[in-house]
Short mmCIF file of C-alpha atoms in Angstrom, two decimals:
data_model
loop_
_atom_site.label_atom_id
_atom_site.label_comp_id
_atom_site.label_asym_id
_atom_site.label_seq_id
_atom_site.Cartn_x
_atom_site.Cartn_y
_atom_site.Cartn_z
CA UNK W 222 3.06 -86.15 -25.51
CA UNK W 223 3.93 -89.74 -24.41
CA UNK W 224 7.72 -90.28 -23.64
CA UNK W 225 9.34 -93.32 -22.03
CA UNK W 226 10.98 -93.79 -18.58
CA UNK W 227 14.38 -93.28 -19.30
CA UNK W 228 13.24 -90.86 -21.10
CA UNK W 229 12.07 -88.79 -18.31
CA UNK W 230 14.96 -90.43 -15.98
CA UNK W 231 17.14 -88.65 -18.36
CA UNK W 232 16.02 -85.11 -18.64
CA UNK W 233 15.20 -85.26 -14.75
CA UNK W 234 19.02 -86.13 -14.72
CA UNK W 235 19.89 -83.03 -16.77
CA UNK W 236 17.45 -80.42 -15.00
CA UNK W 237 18.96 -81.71 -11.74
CA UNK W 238 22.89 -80.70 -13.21
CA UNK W 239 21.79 -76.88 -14.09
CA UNK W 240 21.28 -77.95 -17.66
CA UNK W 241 18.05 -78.92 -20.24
CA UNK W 242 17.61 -81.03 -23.58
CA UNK W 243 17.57 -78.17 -25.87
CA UNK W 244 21.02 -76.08 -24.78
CA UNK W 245 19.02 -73.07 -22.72
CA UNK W 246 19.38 -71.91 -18.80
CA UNK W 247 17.27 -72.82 -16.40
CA UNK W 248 15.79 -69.37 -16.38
CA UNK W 249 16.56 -68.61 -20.50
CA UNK W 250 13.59 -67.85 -22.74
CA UNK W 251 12.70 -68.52 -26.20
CA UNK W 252 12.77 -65.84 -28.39
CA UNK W 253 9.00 -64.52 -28.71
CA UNK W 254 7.66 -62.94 -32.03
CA UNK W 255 4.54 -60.89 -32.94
CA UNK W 256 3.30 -60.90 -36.19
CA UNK W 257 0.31 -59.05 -36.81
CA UNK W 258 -1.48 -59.40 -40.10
CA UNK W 259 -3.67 -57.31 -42.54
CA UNK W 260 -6.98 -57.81 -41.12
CA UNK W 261 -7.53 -56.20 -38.00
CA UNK W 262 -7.95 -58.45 -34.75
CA UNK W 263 -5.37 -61.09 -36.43
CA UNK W 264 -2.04 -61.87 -35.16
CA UNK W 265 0.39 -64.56 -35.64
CA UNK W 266 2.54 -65.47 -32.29
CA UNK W 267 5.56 -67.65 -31.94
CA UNK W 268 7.88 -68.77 -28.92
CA UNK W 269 10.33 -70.95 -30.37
CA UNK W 270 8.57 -73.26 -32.35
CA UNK W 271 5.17 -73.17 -30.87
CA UNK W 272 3.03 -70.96 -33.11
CA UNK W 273 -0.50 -69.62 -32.58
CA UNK W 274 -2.86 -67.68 -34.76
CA UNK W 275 -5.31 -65.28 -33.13
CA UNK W 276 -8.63 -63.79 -34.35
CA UNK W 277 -10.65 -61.55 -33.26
CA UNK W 278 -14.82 -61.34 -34.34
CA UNK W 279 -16.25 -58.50 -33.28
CA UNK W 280 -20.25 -58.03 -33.89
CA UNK W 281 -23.01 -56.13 -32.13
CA UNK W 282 -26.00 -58.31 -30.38
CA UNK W 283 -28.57 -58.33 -27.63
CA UNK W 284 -26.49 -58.55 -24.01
CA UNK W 285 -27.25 -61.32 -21.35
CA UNK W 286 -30.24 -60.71 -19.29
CA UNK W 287 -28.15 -60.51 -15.74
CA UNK W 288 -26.03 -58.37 -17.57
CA UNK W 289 -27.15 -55.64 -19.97
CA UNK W 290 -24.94 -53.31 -19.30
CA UNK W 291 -22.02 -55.37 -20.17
CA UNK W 292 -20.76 -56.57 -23.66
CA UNK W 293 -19.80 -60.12 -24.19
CA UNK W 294 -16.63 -61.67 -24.68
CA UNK W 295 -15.78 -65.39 -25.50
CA UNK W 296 -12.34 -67.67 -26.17
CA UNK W 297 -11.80 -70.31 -27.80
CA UNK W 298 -8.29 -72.52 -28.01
CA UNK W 299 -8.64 -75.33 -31.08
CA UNK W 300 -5.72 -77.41 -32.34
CA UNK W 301 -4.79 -77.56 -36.14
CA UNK W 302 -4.45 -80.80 -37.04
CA UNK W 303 -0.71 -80.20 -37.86
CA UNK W 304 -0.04 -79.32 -34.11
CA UNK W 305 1.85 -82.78 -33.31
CA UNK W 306 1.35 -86.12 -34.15
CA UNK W 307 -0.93 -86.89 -31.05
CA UNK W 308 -3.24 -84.30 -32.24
CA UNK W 309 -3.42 -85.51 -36.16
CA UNK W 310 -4.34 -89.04 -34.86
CA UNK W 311 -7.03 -87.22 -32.77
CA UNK W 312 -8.34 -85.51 -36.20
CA UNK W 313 -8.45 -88.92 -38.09
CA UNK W 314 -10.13 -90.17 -35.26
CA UNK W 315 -12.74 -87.62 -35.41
CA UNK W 316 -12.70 -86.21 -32.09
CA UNK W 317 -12.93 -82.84 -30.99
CA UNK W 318 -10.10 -79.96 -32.25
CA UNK W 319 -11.27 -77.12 -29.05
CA UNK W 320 -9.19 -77.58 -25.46
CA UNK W 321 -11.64 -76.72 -22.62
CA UNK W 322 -8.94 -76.47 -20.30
CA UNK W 323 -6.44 -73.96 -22.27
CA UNK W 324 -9.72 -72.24 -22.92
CA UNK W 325 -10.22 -71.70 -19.38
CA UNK W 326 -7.13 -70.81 -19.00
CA UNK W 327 -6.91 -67.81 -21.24
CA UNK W 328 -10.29 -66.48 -19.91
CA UNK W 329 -9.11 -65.92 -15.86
CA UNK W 330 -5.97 -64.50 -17.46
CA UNK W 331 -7.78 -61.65 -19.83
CA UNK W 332 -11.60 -61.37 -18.48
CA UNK W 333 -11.49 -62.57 -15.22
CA UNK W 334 -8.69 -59.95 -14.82
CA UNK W 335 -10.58 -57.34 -16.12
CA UNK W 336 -7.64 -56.43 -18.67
CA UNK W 337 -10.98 -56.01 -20.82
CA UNK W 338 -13.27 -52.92 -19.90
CA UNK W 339 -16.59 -54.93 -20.72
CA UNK W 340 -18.75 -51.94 -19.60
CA UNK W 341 -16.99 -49.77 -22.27
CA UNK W 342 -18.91 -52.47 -24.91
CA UNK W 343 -22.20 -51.41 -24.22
CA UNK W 344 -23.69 -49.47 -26.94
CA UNK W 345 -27.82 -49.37 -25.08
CA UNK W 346 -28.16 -50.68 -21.79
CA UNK W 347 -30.30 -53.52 -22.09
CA UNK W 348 -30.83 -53.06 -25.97
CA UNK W 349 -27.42 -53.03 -27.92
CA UNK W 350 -24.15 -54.61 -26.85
CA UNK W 351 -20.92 -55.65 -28.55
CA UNK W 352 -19.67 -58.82 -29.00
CA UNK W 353 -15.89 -60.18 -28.97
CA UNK W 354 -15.05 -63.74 -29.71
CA UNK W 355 -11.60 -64.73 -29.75
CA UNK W 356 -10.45 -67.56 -31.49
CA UNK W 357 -6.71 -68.98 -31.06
CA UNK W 358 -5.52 -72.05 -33.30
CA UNK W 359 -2.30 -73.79 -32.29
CA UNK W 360 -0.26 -74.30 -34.89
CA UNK W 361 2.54 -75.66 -33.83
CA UNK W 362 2.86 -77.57 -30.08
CA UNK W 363 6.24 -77.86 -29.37
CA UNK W 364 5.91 -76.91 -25.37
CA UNK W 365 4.78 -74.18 -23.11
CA UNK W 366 1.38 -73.55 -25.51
CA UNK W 367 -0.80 -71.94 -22.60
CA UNK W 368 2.04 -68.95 -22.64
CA UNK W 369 1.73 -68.47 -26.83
CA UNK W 370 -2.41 -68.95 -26.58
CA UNK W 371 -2.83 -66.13 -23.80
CA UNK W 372 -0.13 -63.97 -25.49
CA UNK W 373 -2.06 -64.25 -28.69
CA UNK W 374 -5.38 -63.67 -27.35
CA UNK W 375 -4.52 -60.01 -25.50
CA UNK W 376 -2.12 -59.39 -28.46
CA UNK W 377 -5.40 -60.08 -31.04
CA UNK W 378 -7.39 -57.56 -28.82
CA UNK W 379 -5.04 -54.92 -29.19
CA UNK W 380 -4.83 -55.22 -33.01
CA UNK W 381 -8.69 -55.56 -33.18
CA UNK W 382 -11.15 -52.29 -33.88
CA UNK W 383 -14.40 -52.02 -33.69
CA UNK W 384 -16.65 -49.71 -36.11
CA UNK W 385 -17.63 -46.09 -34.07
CA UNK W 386 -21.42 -45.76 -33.68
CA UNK W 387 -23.48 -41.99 -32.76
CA UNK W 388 -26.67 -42.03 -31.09
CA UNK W 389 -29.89 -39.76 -31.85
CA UNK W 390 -31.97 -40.64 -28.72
CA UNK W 391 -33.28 -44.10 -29.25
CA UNK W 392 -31.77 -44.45 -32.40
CA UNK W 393 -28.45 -45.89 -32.76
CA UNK W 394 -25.94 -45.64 -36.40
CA UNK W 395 -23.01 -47.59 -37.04
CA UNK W 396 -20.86 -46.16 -39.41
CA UNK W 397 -18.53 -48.41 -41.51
CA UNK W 398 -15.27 -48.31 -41.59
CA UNK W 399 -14.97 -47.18 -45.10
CA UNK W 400 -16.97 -43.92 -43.66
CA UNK W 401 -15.34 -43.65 -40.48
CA UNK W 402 -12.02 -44.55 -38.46
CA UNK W 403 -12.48 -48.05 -36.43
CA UNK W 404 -12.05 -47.42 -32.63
CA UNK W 405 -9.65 -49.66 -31.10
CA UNK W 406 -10.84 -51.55 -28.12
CA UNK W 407 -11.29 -50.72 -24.16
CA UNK W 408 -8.06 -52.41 -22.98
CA UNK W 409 -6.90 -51.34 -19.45
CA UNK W 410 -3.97 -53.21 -19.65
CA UNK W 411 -1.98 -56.53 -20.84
CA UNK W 412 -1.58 -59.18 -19.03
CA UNK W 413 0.88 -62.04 -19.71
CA UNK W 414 1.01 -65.10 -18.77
CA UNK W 415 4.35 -66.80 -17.62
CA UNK W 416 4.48 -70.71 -16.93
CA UNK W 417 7.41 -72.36 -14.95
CA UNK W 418 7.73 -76.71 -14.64
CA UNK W 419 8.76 -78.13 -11.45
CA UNK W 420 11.44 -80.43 -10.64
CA UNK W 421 13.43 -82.73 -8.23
CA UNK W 422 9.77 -82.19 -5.66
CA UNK W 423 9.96 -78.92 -6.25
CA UNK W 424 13.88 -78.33 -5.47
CA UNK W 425 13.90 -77.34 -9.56
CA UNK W 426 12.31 -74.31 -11.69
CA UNK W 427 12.41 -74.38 -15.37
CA UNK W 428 10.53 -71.35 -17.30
CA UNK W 429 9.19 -71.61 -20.31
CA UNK W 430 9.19 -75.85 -20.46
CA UNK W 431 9.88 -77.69 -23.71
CA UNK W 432 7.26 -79.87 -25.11
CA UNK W 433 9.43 -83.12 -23.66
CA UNK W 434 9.81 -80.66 -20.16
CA UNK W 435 6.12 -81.11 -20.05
CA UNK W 436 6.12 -84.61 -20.17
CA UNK W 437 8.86 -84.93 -17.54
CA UNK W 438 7.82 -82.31 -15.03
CA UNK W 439 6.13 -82.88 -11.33
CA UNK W 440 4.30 -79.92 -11.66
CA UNK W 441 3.44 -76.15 -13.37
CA UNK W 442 2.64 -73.03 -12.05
CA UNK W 443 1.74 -70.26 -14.15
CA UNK W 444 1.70 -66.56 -13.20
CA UNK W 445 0.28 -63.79 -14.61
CA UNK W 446 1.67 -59.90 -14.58
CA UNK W 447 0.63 -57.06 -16.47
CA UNK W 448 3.29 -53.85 -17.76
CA UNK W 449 3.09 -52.08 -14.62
CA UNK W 450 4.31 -55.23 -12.78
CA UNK W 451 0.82 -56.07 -11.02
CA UNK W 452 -0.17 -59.44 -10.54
CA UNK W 453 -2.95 -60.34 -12.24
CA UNK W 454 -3.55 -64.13 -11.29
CA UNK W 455 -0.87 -67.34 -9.68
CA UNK W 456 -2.59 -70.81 -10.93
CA UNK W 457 -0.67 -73.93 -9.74
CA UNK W 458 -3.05 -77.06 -10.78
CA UNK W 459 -1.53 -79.76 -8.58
CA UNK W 460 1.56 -81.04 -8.38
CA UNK W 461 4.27 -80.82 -5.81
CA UNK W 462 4.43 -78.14 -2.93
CA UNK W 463 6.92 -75.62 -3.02
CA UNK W 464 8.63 -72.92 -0.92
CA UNK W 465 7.25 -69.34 -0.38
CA UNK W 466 10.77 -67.92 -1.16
CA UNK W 467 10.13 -69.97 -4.75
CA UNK W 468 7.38 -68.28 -5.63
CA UNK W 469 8.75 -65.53 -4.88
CA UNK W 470 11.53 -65.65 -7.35
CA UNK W 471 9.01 -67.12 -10.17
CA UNK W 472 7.44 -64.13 -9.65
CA UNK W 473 10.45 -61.67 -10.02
CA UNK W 474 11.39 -63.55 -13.16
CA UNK W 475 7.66 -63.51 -14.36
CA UNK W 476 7.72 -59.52 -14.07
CA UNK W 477 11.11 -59.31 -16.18
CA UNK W 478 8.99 -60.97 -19.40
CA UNK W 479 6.35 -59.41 -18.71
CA UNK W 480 7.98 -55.63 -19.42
CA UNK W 481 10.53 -57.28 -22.13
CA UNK W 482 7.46 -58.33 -24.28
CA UNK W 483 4.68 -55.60 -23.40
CA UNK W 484 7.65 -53.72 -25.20
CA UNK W 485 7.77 -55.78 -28.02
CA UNK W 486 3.92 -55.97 -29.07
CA UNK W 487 3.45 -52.12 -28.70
CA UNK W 488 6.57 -51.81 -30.96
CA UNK W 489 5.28 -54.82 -33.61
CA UNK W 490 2.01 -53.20 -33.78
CA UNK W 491 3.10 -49.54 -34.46
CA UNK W 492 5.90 -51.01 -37.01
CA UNK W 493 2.34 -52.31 -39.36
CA UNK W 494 1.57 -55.89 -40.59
CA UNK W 495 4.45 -58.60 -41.67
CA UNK W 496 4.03 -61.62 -42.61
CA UNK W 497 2.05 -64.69 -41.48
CA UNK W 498 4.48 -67.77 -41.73
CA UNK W 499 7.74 -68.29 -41.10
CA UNK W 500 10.46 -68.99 -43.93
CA UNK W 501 10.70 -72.43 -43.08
CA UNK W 502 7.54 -73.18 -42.09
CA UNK W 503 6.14 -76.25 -44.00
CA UNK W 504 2.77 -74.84 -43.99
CA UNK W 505 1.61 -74.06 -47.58
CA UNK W 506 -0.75 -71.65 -48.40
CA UNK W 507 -3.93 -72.31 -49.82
CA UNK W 508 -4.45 -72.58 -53.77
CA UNK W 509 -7.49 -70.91 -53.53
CA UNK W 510 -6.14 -67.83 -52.04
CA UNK W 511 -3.15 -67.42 -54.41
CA UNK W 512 -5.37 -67.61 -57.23
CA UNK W 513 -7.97 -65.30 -56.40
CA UNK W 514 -4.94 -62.86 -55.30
CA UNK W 515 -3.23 -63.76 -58.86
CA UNK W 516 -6.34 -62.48 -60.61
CA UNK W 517 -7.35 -59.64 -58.78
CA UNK W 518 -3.32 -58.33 -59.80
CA UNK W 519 -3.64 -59.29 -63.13
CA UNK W 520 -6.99 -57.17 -63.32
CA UNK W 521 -5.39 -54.51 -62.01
CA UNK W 522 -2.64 -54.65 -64.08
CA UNK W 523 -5.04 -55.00 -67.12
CA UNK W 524 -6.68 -51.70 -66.04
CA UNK W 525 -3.49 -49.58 -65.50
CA UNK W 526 -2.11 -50.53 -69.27
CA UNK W 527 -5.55 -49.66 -70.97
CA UNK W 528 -5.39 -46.08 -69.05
CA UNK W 529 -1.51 -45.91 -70.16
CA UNK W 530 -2.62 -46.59 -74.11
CA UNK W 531 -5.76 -43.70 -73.67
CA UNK W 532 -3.49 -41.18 -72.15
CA UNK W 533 -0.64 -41.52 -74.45
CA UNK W 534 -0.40 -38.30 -76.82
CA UNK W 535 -0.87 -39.06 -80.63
CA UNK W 536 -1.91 -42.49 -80.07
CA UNK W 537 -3.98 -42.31 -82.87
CA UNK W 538 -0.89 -42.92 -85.53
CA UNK W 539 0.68 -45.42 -83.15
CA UNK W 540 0.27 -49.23 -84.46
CA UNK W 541 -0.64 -51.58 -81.56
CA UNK W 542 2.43 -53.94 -80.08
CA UNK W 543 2.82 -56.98 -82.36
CA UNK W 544 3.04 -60.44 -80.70
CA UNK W 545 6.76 -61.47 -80.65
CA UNK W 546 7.41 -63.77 -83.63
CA UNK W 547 9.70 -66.60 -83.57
CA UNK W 548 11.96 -66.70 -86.69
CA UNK W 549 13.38 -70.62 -87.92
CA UNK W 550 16.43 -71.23 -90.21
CA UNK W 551 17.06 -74.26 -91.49
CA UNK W 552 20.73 -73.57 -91.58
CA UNK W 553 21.57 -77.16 -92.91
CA UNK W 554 19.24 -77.58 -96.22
CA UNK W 555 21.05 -74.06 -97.16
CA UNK W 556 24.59 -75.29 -96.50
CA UNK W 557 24.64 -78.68 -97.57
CA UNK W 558 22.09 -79.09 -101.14
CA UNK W 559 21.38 -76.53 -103.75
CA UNK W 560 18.57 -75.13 -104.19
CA UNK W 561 16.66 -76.53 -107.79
CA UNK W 562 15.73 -73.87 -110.25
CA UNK W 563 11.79 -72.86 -110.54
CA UNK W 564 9.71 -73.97 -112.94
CA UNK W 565 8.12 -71.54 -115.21
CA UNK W 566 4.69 -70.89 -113.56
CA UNK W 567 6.80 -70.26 -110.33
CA UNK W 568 8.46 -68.00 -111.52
CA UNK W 569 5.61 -65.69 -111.61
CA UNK W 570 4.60 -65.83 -107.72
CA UNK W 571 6.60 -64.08 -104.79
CA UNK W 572 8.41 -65.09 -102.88
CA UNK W 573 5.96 -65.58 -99.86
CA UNK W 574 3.46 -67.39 -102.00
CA UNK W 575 6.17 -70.08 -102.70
CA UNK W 576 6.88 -70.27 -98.85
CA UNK W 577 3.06 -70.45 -97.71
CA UNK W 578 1.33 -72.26 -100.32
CA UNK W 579 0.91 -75.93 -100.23
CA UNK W 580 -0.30 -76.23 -103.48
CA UNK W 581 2.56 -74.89 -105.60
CA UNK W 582 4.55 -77.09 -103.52
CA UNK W 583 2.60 -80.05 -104.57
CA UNK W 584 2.63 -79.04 -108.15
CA UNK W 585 6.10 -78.62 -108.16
CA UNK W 586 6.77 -82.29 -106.60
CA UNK W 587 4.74 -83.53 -109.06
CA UNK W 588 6.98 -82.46 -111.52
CA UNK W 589 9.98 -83.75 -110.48
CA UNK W 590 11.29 -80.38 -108.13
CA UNK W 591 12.95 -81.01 -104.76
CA UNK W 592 11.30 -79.11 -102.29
CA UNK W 593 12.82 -78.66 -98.45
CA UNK W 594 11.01 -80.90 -95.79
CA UNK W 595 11.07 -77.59 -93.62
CA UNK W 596 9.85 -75.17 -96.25
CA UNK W 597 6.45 -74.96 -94.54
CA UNK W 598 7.89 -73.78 -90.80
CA UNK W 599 10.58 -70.87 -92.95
CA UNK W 600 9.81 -67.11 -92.90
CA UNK W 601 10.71 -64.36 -95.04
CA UNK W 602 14.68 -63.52 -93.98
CA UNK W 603 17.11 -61.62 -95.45
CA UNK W 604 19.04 -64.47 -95.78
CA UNK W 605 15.94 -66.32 -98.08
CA UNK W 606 15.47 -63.33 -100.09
CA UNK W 607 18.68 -63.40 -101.80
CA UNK W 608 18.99 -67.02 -101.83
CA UNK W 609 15.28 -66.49 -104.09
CA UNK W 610 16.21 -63.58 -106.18
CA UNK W 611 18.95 -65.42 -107.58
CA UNK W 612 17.81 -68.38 -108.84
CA UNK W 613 14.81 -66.54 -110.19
CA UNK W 614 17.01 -64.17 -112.43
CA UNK W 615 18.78 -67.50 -113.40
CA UNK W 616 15.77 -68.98 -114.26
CA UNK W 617 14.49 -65.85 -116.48
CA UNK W 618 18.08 -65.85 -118.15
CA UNK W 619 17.82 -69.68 -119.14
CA UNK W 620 14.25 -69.25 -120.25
CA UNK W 621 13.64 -70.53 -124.19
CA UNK W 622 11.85 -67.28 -126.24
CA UNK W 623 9.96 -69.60 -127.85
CA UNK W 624 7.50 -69.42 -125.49
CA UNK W 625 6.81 -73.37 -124.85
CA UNK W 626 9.30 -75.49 -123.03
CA UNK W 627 9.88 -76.59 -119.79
CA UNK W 628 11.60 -73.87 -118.74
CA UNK W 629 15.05 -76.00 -117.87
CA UNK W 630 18.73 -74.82 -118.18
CA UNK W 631 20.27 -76.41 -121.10
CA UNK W 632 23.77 -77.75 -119.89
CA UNK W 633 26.82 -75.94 -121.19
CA UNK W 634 28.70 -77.62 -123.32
CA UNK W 635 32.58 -78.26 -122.17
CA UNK W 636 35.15 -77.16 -125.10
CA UNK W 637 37.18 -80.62 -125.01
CA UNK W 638 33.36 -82.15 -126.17
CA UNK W 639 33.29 -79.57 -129.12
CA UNK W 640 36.70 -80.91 -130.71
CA UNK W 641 35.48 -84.03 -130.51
CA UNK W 642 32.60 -83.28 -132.69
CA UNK W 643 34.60 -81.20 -135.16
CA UNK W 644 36.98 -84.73 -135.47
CA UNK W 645 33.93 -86.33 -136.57
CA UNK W 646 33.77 -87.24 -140.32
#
């Protein structure tokens, strides 16, 4: 992270006055997180808002020649291209995503320490060996990312199991998982690491630096305790020099985390997975995923209502579920204009044939009928029905018995007309 002078001037300034950018102590701590996921060996970290996903690969191989009795275990620290801006630029630019260094760095704190029984690995001396590769992805770099990479590392290795194996003298069976209970792995103990930044020459101690901390500091030294308050490794890589009594006190404060979050992972992995991202996490999950997840529960779903329907008693008589229908009223053709009579030849046909059949209503145009512009998109109501029924009993009432005609209503006569015609000479 590149920051200006008075950019450093200023939170050199604030260090100096018992006070840092983001509102914490000198010796206050972000809050730390486990999340461990559904797949064994996989667990999601976070201090603050530096984030780091851990995996665990565990697979059985031929063991180095210098060391057969010995299994094989390899890190590996990459950046996700959403880390920080400095680290998308790299991306586009096509360089590398793995950090040698951090790598190194989580490898003297877990294998060099021998947190990891490596011995425990071997299935045949010489012949059979497992193999552990850990692979950490920083999410988010927002400061102090060697802590959350080691921290995810040991945390991954005590989520991870391996499948159990039985020998029958030369001959060795490995039992799957779905067959037999996975054996977690040979973990002596946890070690964590703690990093503190150095300021004013060394006058200064900040723990757990900020990502613009970092950028400011004269120097880092990062210690490393397990749960029963051993140290397990002090790495200072340059810098300025600093007091014995110091260290000291780094060390003191190192063994406080250390036993606050060894507490917290044992409790986060007995309490069973959670989930991977945080609620506010811009991160979106992949399409892919959801939709293979959104089929496999509609499948299942699919499977549970077909048992339902066979195990239902006296199915036989039960009619399936109808699709739901939507009814239409055309609520202003019925208010405002009057329906015509029928002809003759319509009178004859149902009701629903007059609703559904285009030809009768092209017959009927031809002859002079208004028809509704929505009679194709109505449905049988109650409403319709009697509507129907009536003008079809007025049109059998006004029907000529002479059995021609058109079928039309003769006008009735008003009794002022028939005086007038009686005046007539």
């Amino acid at each position: 992270m590149l920051v200006s002078t008075a950019e450093k001037q200023f939170v050199n300034d604030a260090v100096k006055s018992s006070t840092r950018v983001d509102g914490r102590r000198l010796d206050e701590i972000r809050e730390t997180k486990f999340h461990p996921l559904q797949t064994s060996g996989s667990v999601e970290v976070s201090i603050g808002m530096t984030r780091a996903l851990a995996y665990v690969e565990v697979e059985h191989t031929l063991p180095h020649p210098d060391r057969p009795s010995e299994g094989i275990v390899n890190f590996q620290v990459e950046y996700s291209p959403s880390a920080n801006q400095d680290r998308a630029f790299e991306f586009l630019m096509g360089s590398a995503s793995e950090d040698p260094l951090l790598t190194r760095e989580v490898e003297r704190a877990i294998r060099d320490s021998r947190a990891l029984d490596t011995e425990a690995l071997c299935i045949l001396a010489s012949k059979l060996v497992w193999s552990l590769k850990v692979v950490i992805t920083i999410l988010d770099h927002c400061g102090n990312v060697s802590d959350v990479a080691q921290v995810a590392a040991i945390a991954a290795l005590k989520h991870a199991r391996r499948p159990d194996f039985t020998i029958s003298g030369k001959e060795v069976t490995i039992h799957p998982v779905t067959h037999r209970e996975a054996v977690p792995l040979p973990i002596n103990f946890m070690p964590i690491m703690t990093t503190f930044a150095l300021f004013d020459s060394g006058a200064v101690v900040v723990i757990d630096p900020s990502a613009l901390e970092e950028a400011a500091m004269e120097g880092k030294v990062a210690v490393v305790m397990n749960e029963h308050k051993e140290i397990c490794g002090i790495r200072k890589p340059g810098g300025v020099c600093i007091e014995l009594e110091l260290l000291v006190q780094m060390v003191k404060m190192a063994g406080a985390r250390t036993l606050k979050l060894a507490k917290e992972l044992t409790r986060s992995l007995k309490s069973g997975p959670t989930e991977m991202l945080h609620e506010s996490s811009p991160t979106l999950p992949d399409p892919n995923l959801m939709f293979n997840s959104l089929g496999a529960q509609q499948a299942e779903n699919c499977v549970v209502e077909i048992g339902a329907e066979m195990k239902s008693p006296g199915n036989a008589r039960d009619e399936p579920p109808r699709a739901p229908t939507e009814t239409l009223t055309d609520t202003d053709n019925h208010s405002n204009a009057p329906h015509p009579p029928p002809s003759a030849d319509t009178v004859q046909r149902n009701d629903i044939e007059m609703a559904h059949e285009d030809e009768s209503e092209t017959a009927n145009a031809g002859k002079g009928f208004k028809t509704s512009q929505d009679s194709k998109n109505l449905e049988s109501s109650d409403s319709d029905d009697d509507d129907i029924d009536g003008d079809l009993m007025a049109a059998l009432i006004s029907r000529p018995r002479g059995g021609g005609g058109s079928g039309r209503r003769r006008p009735k006569q008003q009794p002022e007309m028939d005086d007038a015609r009686r005046s007539l000479p």
